[in-house]
Short mmCIF file of C-alpha atoms in Angstrom, two decimals:
data_model
loop_
_atom_site.label_atom_id
_atom_site.label_comp_id
_atom_site.label_asym_id
_atom_site.label_seq_id
_atom_site.Cartn_x
_atom_site.Cartn_y
_atom_site.Cartn_z
CA UNK K 16 132.94 160.46 147.90
CA UNK K 17 129.59 159.00 148.03
CA UNK K 18 129.59 157.36 144.86
CA UNK K 19 133.04 155.77 145.97
CA UNK K 20 131.47 154.67 149.37
CA UNK K 21 128.08 153.04 147.42
CA UNK K 22 130.33 151.30 145.07
CA UNK K 23 132.75 149.89 147.85
CA UNK K 24 129.53 149.05 150.15
CA UNK K 25 128.12 147.08 147.06
CA UNK K 26 131.34 145.04 146.69
CA UNK K 27 131.59 144.26 150.29
CA UNK K 28 127.82 143.31 150.24
CA UNK K 29 128.23 140.90 147.37
CA UNK K 30 131.48 138.96 149.18
CA UNK K 31 129.44 138.89 152.41
CA UNK K 32 126.35 137.47 150.25
CA UNK K 33 128.52 135.18 148.33
CA UNK K 34 130.30 133.70 151.55
CA UNK K 35 126.61 133.18 153.32
CA UNK K 36 125.45 131.18 150.04
CA UNK K 37 128.40 129.03 150.02
CA UNK K 38 128.15 128.55 153.83
CA UNK K 39 124.46 127.52 153.44
CA UNK K 40 125.26 125.28 150.35
CA UNK K 41 128.08 123.52 152.24
CA UNK K 42 125.72 123.32 155.24
CA UNK K 43 123.27 121.78 153.17
CA UNK K 44 125.41 119.16 151.34
CA UNK K 45 126.68 118.35 154.94
CA UNK K 46 123.19 117.49 156.11
CA UNK K 47 122.61 115.30 152.64
CA UNK K 48 125.93 113.69 153.53
CA UNK K 49 126.94 114.42 150.00
CA UNK K 50 130.72 114.47 151.06
CA UNK K 51 132.44 115.32 147.57
CA UNK K 52 130.00 118.26 147.18
CA UNK K 53 130.81 119.12 150.83
CA UNK K 54 134.30 119.24 150.32
CA UNK K 55 134.14 121.25 147.35
CA UNK K 56 131.94 123.76 149.11
CA UNK K 57 134.16 123.68 152.24
CA UNK K 58 137.27 124.86 149.65
CA UNK K 59 134.95 127.47 148.31
CA UNK K 60 134.16 128.61 151.79
CA UNK K 61 137.75 129.06 152.82
CA UNK K 62 138.58 130.56 149.39
CA UNK K 63 135.35 133.33 150.26
CA UNK K 64 137.14 133.72 153.66
CA UNK K 65 140.63 134.27 152.50
CA UNK K 66 139.50 136.62 149.91
CA UNK K 67 137.59 138.74 152.49
CA UNK K 68 140.58 138.62 154.87
CA UNK K 69 142.69 139.50 151.75
CA UNK K 70 140.78 142.61 151.03
CA UNK K 71 140.37 143.66 154.46
CA UNK K 72 144.34 143.63 155.15
CA UNK K 73 145.29 145.32 151.78
CA UNK K 74 142.73 148.32 152.34
CA UNK K 75 144.15 148.39 156.24
CA UNK K 76 147.59 148.62 155.02
CA UNK K 77 146.80 151.46 152.86
CA UNK K 78 145.10 153.38 155.22
CA UNK K 79 147.77 152.85 157.72
CA UNK K 80 150.37 153.43 155.05
CA UNK K 81 148.63 156.86 154.34
CA UNK K 82 148.34 157.73 157.80
CA UNK K 83 152.17 157.18 158.67
CA UNK K 84 152.98 159.28 155.61
CA UNK K 85 150.89 161.98 156.91
CA UNK K 86 152.29 161.85 160.34
CA UNK K 87 155.79 161.95 159.06
CA UNK K 88 154.84 165.05 156.54
CA UNK K 89 155.48 162.71 153.73
CA UNK K 90 152.99 164.33 150.88
CA UNK K 91 154.74 162.08 148.25
CA UNK K 92 152.54 159.04 148.63
CA UNK K 93 150.21 158.01 145.77
CA UNK K 94 147.84 154.80 145.37
CA UNK K 95 147.72 153.44 141.70
CA UNK K 96 144.69 154.18 140.02
CA UNK K 97 145.22 152.94 136.52
CA UNK K 98 145.78 149.42 136.99
CA UNK K 99 144.15 146.62 139.53
CA UNK K 100 140.49 145.75 139.93
CA UNK K 101 137.66 147.82 139.55
CA UNK K 102 137.28 147.92 143.45
CA UNK K 103 140.78 148.21 144.39
CA UNK K 104 140.74 151.46 141.59
CA UNK K 105 138.10 152.80 143.53
CA UNK K 106 139.68 152.30 146.82
CA UNK K 107 142.83 153.84 145.85
CA UNK K 108 141.03 157.07 144.21
CA UNK K 109 139.33 157.63 147.45
CA UNK K 110 142.35 157.39 149.74
CA UNK K 111 144.17 159.50 147.37
CA UNK K 112 141.35 162.29 147.59
CA UNK K 113 141.42 161.66 151.42
CA UNK K 114 145.26 162.45 151.83
CA UNK K 115 145.04 165.42 149.58
CA UNK K 116 142.16 166.80 151.67
CA UNK K 117 144.15 166.37 154.95
CA UNK K 118 147.29 167.59 152.94
CA UNK K 119 145.45 170.74 152.22
CA UNK K 120 144.07 171.19 155.48
CA UNK K 121 147.54 170.67 157.32
CA UNK K 122 149.02 173.19 154.99
CA UNK K 123 146.13 175.77 155.66
CA UNK K 124 146.76 174.92 159.27
CA UNK K 125 150.49 175.76 158.78
CA UNK K 126 150.01 178.65 156.79
CA UNK K 127 147.80 180.01 159.53
CA UNK K 128 150.19 179.51 162.25
CA UNK K 129 152.94 181.50 160.15
CA UNK K 130 150.24 184.11 159.50
CA UNK K 131 149.48 184.31 163.63
CA UNK K 132 153.49 184.41 164.00
CA UNK K 133 153.89 187.19 161.53
CA UNK K 134 151.03 189.29 163.76
CA UNK K 135 152.61 188.75 166.66
CA UNK K 136 156.00 189.68 165.80
CA UNK K 137 154.68 193.08 164.75
CA UNK K 138 153.03 193.37 168.32
CA UNK K 139 154.85 196.00 170.52
CA UNK K 140 154.13 193.84 173.22
CA UNK K 141 156.53 190.95 174.33
CA UNK K 142 154.89 187.56 174.33
CA UNK K 143 155.92 184.38 175.89
CA UNK K 144 153.94 180.98 176.22
CA UNK K 145 155.68 178.85 178.95
CA UNK K 146 154.59 175.32 180.06
CA UNK K 147 154.79 174.25 183.69
CA UNK K 148 158.05 172.81 183.20
CA UNK K 149 159.58 176.14 182.08
CA UNK K 150 159.73 175.29 178.20
CA UNK K 151 158.94 178.22 175.91
CA UNK K 152 156.35 177.19 173.73
CA UNK K 153 156.01 180.14 171.71
CA UNK K 154 157.56 183.61 171.62
CA UNK K 155 157.68 187.03 169.47
CA UNK K 156 160.57 188.97 168.50
CA UNK K 157 159.72 191.88 170.70
CA UNK K 158 160.11 189.66 173.93
CA UNK K 159 163.52 188.35 172.52
CA UNK K 160 164.64 192.15 172.20
CA UNK K 161 163.21 193.12 175.80
CA UNK K 162 165.01 190.35 177.27
CA UNK K 163 168.35 190.79 175.21
CA UNK K 164 168.20 187.03 173.78
CA UNK K 165 168.62 185.73 170.27
CA UNK K 166 167.71 182.05 171.11
CA UNK K 167 165.04 181.31 173.91
CA UNK K 168 164.06 178.02 174.66
CA UNK K 169 163.90 177.62 178.47
CA UNK K 170 162.96 179.84 181.51
CA UNK K 171 166.50 178.75 182.97
CA UNK K 172 168.13 180.97 180.12
CA UNK K 173 167.32 183.83 181.74
CA UNK K 174 169.77 183.25 184.51
CA UNK K 175 172.41 184.95 181.98
CA UNK K 176 170.51 187.71 181.75
CA UNK K 177 169.15 188.41 185.68
CA UNK K 178 168.54 186.00 188.42
CA UNK K 179 165.87 187.92 190.03
CA UNK K 180 164.03 187.89 186.38
CA UNK K 181 164.21 184.27 186.01
CA UNK K 182 162.90 183.60 189.56
CA UNK K 183 159.97 185.95 189.11
CA UNK K 184 159.09 184.59 185.66
CA UNK K 185 159.42 181.00 187.08
CA UNK K 186 157.18 181.30 190.17
CA UNK K 187 154.61 183.76 188.75
CA UNK K 188 150.99 182.90 188.55
CA UNK K 189 147.98 183.51 186.31
CA UNK K 190 146.53 186.75 187.51
CA UNK K 191 149.97 188.26 188.43
CA UNK K 192 151.08 191.59 187.62
CA UNK K 193 154.90 192.22 188.11
CA UNK K 194 157.42 194.85 187.74
CA UNK K 195 161.09 193.92 187.28
CA UNK K 196 164.23 196.18 186.42
CA UNK K 197 167.41 194.74 185.12
CA UNK K 198 170.48 196.00 183.08
CA UNK K 199 171.74 194.08 179.76
CA UNK K 200 173.54 195.91 176.69
CA UNK K 201 170.54 197.82 175.98
CA UNK K 202 170.75 199.84 179.27
CA UNK K 203 168.08 199.48 182.23
CA UNK K 204 165.40 197.67 181.42
CA UNK K 205 161.96 197.97 183.44
CA UNK K 206 159.73 195.23 182.53
CA UNK K 207 156.10 195.29 183.42
CA UNK K 208 154.77 191.37 183.34
CA UNK K 209 150.97 190.32 183.09
CA UNK K 210 150.38 186.80 183.52
CA UNK K 211 147.56 184.73 182.23
CA UNK K 212 146.65 181.34 181.48
CA UNK K 213 145.34 178.68 178.74
CA UNK K 214 144.85 175.12 178.26
CA UNK K 215 145.75 173.81 174.74
CA UNK K 216 145.56 170.17 173.99
CA UNK K 217 145.17 169.08 177.91
CA UNK K 218 148.18 170.98 178.46
CA UNK K 219 148.43 174.00 181.04
CA UNK K 220 150.33 176.92 179.57
CA UNK K 221 151.02 180.37 181.15
CA UNK K 222 151.22 183.55 178.86
CA UNK K 223 153.21 186.70 179.70
CA UNK K 224 152.81 189.96 178.18
CA UNK K 225 155.94 191.90 178.69
CA UNK K 226 155.99 195.92 178.44
CA UNK K 227 159.05 198.24 178.89
CA UNK K 228 157.84 200.94 180.90
CA UNK K 229 160.89 202.66 181.07
CA UNK K 230 159.46 205.45 178.71
CA UNK K 231 156.52 205.88 181.00
CA UNK K 232 158.58 206.01 184.31
CA UNK K 233 160.99 208.67 182.78
CA UNK K 234 158.10 210.78 181.56
CA UNK K 235 156.54 210.61 184.99
CA UNK K 236 159.95 211.61 186.68
CA UNK K 237 160.82 214.80 184.36
CA UNK K 238 157.20 216.12 184.65
CA UNK K 239 157.57 215.76 188.59
CA UNK K 240 161.10 217.46 188.40
CA UNK K 241 159.78 220.15 185.69
CA UNK K 242 156.80 220.83 188.16
CA UNK K 243 159.13 220.81 191.15
CA UNK K 244 161.64 223.34 189.49
CA UNK K 245 159.02 225.64 188.27
CA UNK K 246 157.66 225.92 191.93
CA UNK K 247 161.27 226.59 193.22
CA UNK K 248 162.49 229.33 190.57
CA UNK K 249 159.10 230.99 191.14
CA UNK K 250 159.70 231.11 194.98
CA UNK K 251 163.32 231.85 194.81
CA UNK K 252 162.91 234.52 191.99
CA UNK K 253 160.30 236.24 193.90
CA UNK K 254 162.19 236.33 197.31
CA UNK K 255 165.57 237.19 195.68
CA UNK K 256 164.71 239.97 193.24
CA UNK K 257 163.55 242.57 196.04
CA UNK K 258 166.58 241.67 198.05
CA UNK K 259 168.87 242.52 195.13
CA UNK K 260 166.93 245.58 194.07
CA UNK K 261 166.80 247.04 197.48
CA UNK K 262 170.48 246.30 198.08
CA UNK K 263 171.18 248.14 195.19
CA UNK K 264 169.21 251.22 196.13
CA UNK K 265 170.66 251.08 199.66
CA UNK K 266 174.30 251.03 198.39
CA UNK K 267 173.48 253.84 196.14
CA UNK K 268 172.24 255.91 199.16
CA UNK K 269 175.28 254.96 201.51
CA UNK K 270 178.22 254.45 199.08
CA UNK K 271 180.28 257.38 199.87
CA UNK K 272 179.19 257.71 203.72
CA UNK K 273 179.88 254.39 205.11
CA UNK K 274 182.52 251.82 204.01
CA UNK K 275 181.60 249.06 206.14
CA UNK K 276 178.12 249.35 205.08
CA UNK K 277 178.54 249.71 201.56
CA UNK K 278 180.77 246.25 201.59
CA UNK K 279 178.15 244.39 203.17
CA UNK K 280 175.41 246.07 200.63
CA UNK K 281 177.66 244.90 197.93
CA UNK K 282 178.19 241.30 199.02
CA UNK K 283 174.53 241.05 199.37
CA UNK K 284 173.73 242.35 195.92
CA UNK K 285 176.54 240.24 194.28
CA UNK K 286 175.20 237.04 196.17
CA UNK K 287 171.72 237.88 195.43
CA UNK K 288 172.63 238.31 191.52
CA UNK K 289 174.71 235.06 191.46
CA UNK K 290 171.81 233.16 192.95
CA UNK K 291 169.46 234.72 190.02
CA UNK K 292 171.60 233.53 187.56
CA UNK K 293 171.71 230.37 189.08
CA UNK K 294 168.30 229.85 189.19
CA UNK K 295 167.96 231.29 185.70
CA UNK K 296 170.16 228.51 184.45
CA UNK K 297 167.58 225.91 186.10
CA UNK K 298 164.66 227.34 184.46
CA UNK K 299 166.28 226.15 181.02
CA UNK K 300 164.95 222.95 182.14
CA UNK K 301 161.54 224.01 182.07
CA UNK K 302 161.57 226.08 179.08
CA UNK K 303 162.81 223.76 176.26
CA UNK K 304 161.01 225.12 172.93
CA UNK K 305 158.67 222.49 171.16
CA UNK K 306 160.63 220.90 168.50
CA UNK K 307 160.19 221.79 164.93
CA UNK K 308 161.48 218.86 162.69
CA UNK K 309 162.79 218.85 159.54
CA UNK K 310 165.04 216.58 157.38
CA UNK K 311 168.67 216.66 157.42
CA UNK K 312 171.99 214.47 156.38
CA UNK K 313 173.40 212.84 159.57
CA UNK K 314 176.93 212.58 158.13
CA UNK K 315 177.57 216.59 157.57
CA UNK K 316 175.62 217.03 160.89
CA UNK K 317 178.10 214.80 162.90
CA UNK K 318 181.24 216.27 161.27
CA UNK K 319 180.02 219.96 162.17
CA UNK K 320 179.47 218.54 165.75
CA UNK K 321 182.91 217.19 166.09
CA UNK K 322 184.52 220.30 164.59
CA UNK K 323 182.43 222.64 167.15
CA UNK K 324 183.72 220.24 169.83
CA UNK K 325 187.43 220.82 168.95
CA UNK K 326 187.14 224.51 168.74
CA UNK K 327 185.26 224.50 172.16
CA UNK K 328 187.63 222.35 174.23
CA UNK K 329 191.15 221.67 174.13
CA UNK K 330 191.17 217.81 172.67
CA UNK K 331 194.20 217.86 170.46
CA UNK K 332 195.15 214.54 172.12
CA UNK K 333 191.91 212.83 171.60
CA UNK K 334 190.92 211.15 168.16
CA UNK K 335 187.31 211.50 166.74
CA UNK K 336 186.12 208.66 164.60
CA UNK K 337 182.75 209.07 162.84
CA UNK K 338 180.73 206.56 161.02
CA UNK K 339 177.43 206.95 159.37
CA UNK K 340 176.06 203.85 157.57
CA UNK K 341 174.71 204.47 154.89
CA UNK K 342 176.62 207.67 154.16
CA UNK K 343 173.41 209.38 153.13
CA UNK K 344 171.35 208.61 156.17
CA UNK K 345 168.82 211.31 156.94
CA UNK K 346 167.00 212.20 160.00
CA UNK K 347 163.76 214.00 160.72
CA UNK K 348 164.13 215.87 163.86
CA UNK K 349 164.72 219.71 164.99
CA UNK K 350 168.49 219.84 164.05
CA UNK K 351 168.93 223.00 166.58
CA UNK K 352 168.00 220.78 169.65
CA UNK K 353 169.67 217.63 168.67
CA UNK K 354 172.90 219.70 168.25
CA UNK K 355 172.49 220.83 171.60
CA UNK K 356 172.41 216.96 172.84
CA UNK K 357 175.20 215.75 170.66
CA UNK K 358 177.62 218.91 171.51
CA UNK K 359 176.59 218.23 175.55
CA UNK K 360 177.43 214.50 175.22
CA UNK K 361 180.67 215.27 173.05
CA UNK K 362 181.89 217.78 175.84
CA UNK K 363 181.01 215.40 178.52
CA UNK K 364 183.39 212.71 176.73
CA UNK K 365 186.24 215.32 176.34
CA UNK K 366 186.03 215.97 180.12
CA UNK K 367 185.69 212.28 181.24
CA UNK K 368 188.93 211.62 178.94
CA UNK K 369 190.68 214.69 180.61
CA UNK K 370 194.44 214.17 179.75
CA UNK K 371 194.39 210.64 179.51
CA UNK K 372 196.76 209.61 176.55
CA UNK K 373 195.17 207.75 173.47
CA UNK K 374 191.93 209.35 174.16
CA UNK K 375 189.17 208.11 171.64
CA UNK K 376 185.72 209.23 170.70
CA UNK K 377 183.58 207.37 168.35
CA UNK K 378 180.10 208.70 166.84
CA UNK K 379 178.30 206.07 164.51
CA UNK K 380 174.95 206.58 163.35
CA UNK K 381 172.79 203.60 161.65
CA UNK K 382 169.10 202.16 161.64
CA UNK K 383 168.28 198.97 163.47
CA UNK K 384 166.06 196.41 162.43
CA UNK K 385 162.79 198.45 163.19
CA UNK K 386 164.08 201.30 161.07
CA UNK K 387 164.91 203.17 164.29
CA UNK K 388 167.91 205.87 163.81
CA UNK K 389 170.54 205.14 166.58
CA UNK K 390 173.42 207.63 167.18
CA UNK K 391 175.84 206.12 169.46
CA UNK K 392 178.68 208.29 171.15
CA UNK K 393 181.07 206.51 173.17
CA UNK K 394 184.53 207.37 174.58
CA UNK K 395 187.47 205.27 176.43
CA UNK K 396 187.72 207.40 179.28
CA UNK K 397 186.88 206.07 182.80
CA UNK K 398 183.78 204.14 182.93
CA UNK K 399 180.78 205.38 185.11
CA UNK K 400 180.28 203.90 188.54
CA UNK K 401 177.10 201.95 188.64
CA UNK K 402 176.08 203.79 191.63
CA UNK K 403 176.37 207.19 189.74
CA UNK K 404 174.96 205.70 186.43
CA UNK K 405 171.59 205.44 188.27
CA UNK K 406 171.45 208.91 188.86
CA UNK K 407 173.04 210.52 186.07
CA UNK K 408 169.77 211.88 184.08
CA UNK K 409 168.32 213.41 187.83
CA UNK K 410 168.14 217.28 187.38
CA UNK K 411 170.76 218.78 189.22
CA UNK K 412 172.70 215.87 189.99
CA UNK K 413 176.62 216.24 189.22
CA UNK K 414 179.81 215.07 189.99
CA UNK K 415 181.83 218.01 188.83
CA UNK K 416 182.69 220.76 191.10
CA UNK K 417 181.14 223.41 189.08
CA UNK K 418 178.66 221.42 187.16
CA UNK K 419 174.77 222.57 187.12
CA UNK K 420 173.64 218.98 186.99
CA UNK K 421 171.08 219.78 184.00
CA UNK K 422 172.85 218.78 181.22
CA UNK K 423 171.73 215.45 180.72
CA UNK K 424 168.65 216.35 182.07
CA UNK K 425 168.13 218.73 179.26
CA UNK K 426 169.35 216.38 176.76
CA UNK K 427 166.84 213.56 177.60
CA UNK K 428 164.03 215.91 177.88
CA UNK K 429 165.06 217.24 174.23
CA UNK K 430 165.03 213.42 173.16
CA UNK K 431 161.74 212.80 174.64
CA UNK K 432 160.23 215.69 173.09
CA UNK K 433 161.21 214.84 170.16
CA UNK K 434 159.81 211.33 170.27
CA UNK K 435 163.15 209.36 170.72
CA UNK K 436 165.25 208.34 174.00
CA UNK K 437 168.55 208.73 175.46
CA UNK K 438 170.14 205.82 177.31
CA UNK K 439 173.12 205.14 178.95
CA UNK K 440 174.62 201.70 178.18
CA UNK K 441 176.62 200.17 181.27
CA UNK K 442 180.17 198.97 180.21
CA UNK K 443 183.17 198.33 182.19
CA UNK K 444 185.50 199.47 179.24
CA UNK K 445 183.78 202.58 177.74
CA UNK K 446 181.08 204.96 178.12
CA UNK K 447 178.24 204.74 175.63
CA UNK K 448 175.12 206.90 175.08
CA UNK K 449 172.55 205.92 172.60
CA UNK K 450 170.45 208.49 171.01
CA UNK K 451 167.16 206.62 169.58
CA UNK K 452 164.76 208.38 167.18
CA UNK K 453 161.49 206.50 166.36
#
């Protein structure tokens, strides 16, 4: 590049010196009143000036042409280096080289941007970059997944997801820490939002970090229920066991002496034993064994679960549909524990359909884009009302007359211990549960 610069500089200096000499000679002939030579020199001076102007305009046009091409991402421009004056060839070589350097820099920048985008797409935290007008400057796949959107270009699009979510994201300021709960096709989403800011090219941008804290909240809730259940069962067992023991002893002593006392003691004993049996069922919630995962084929597993459900529940009027994609899909989990979850969900589905004609239960298994195994169990029975759906995973909550209220709680606890999750997907037409294995 220095060689080109030196050559071009010498050429310009040559023209400048030549123009100055012609100008000096012209002035000299003008002073001597040699009008013939004065006229000749004037013509030469005009030619020199036009020569300089033409050269300047040519080079300016070439530079502007190169800049326009680069701005329009046109990298096909090329100035001829094989013909023309020596200085024009040198200029063209220099411009071609500059264009090539700028193209390489631009290509490297674009490649680096794609590299950073790829890294962002692998981050487990959703990231959004918004300008002050609400336009989405940047986002990653996790953010789209959490929000349940395929295309996201403006904050106003969140009105289709949840009005409260849109309002909070629109009005959040740097340093804010927000928590928003909303519902989409994935179920209930609890978002933790952290806001920061950055200025890029004199434009103020907000960076929003999104995290789904459902798992953390569920774990805290389950742990709290487990601790409470352990305390209650311990206190009840310690209080009721002596009562049943003493009532049995007293019953054996007065069995044939006083019928009324015997009947009362029998009632106490029966009630106490029933209470002990009741408490023992709740202790299962706190005594789930540690999973022992192994590999097994889901197709055979699901077919076996359907057969067990058919034998255990009267459901001849219900059609079962199973689908596993691919057919040889394998799951790494504790088969015995997962069978408890699936059997419980299928039993609930049968009970939800009841005697409804045209009952249908579908079990589908597949992998999502994150290579997580999903098992979907859905039925066309009556939809679960929203006010009940919020509480179905809470231990001891039940809408059945003889239900214990721990079936779904135990199922979710098993999925949590297995490193997965159990989710109810809200729908007005059907009831769908999703087991997700990470």
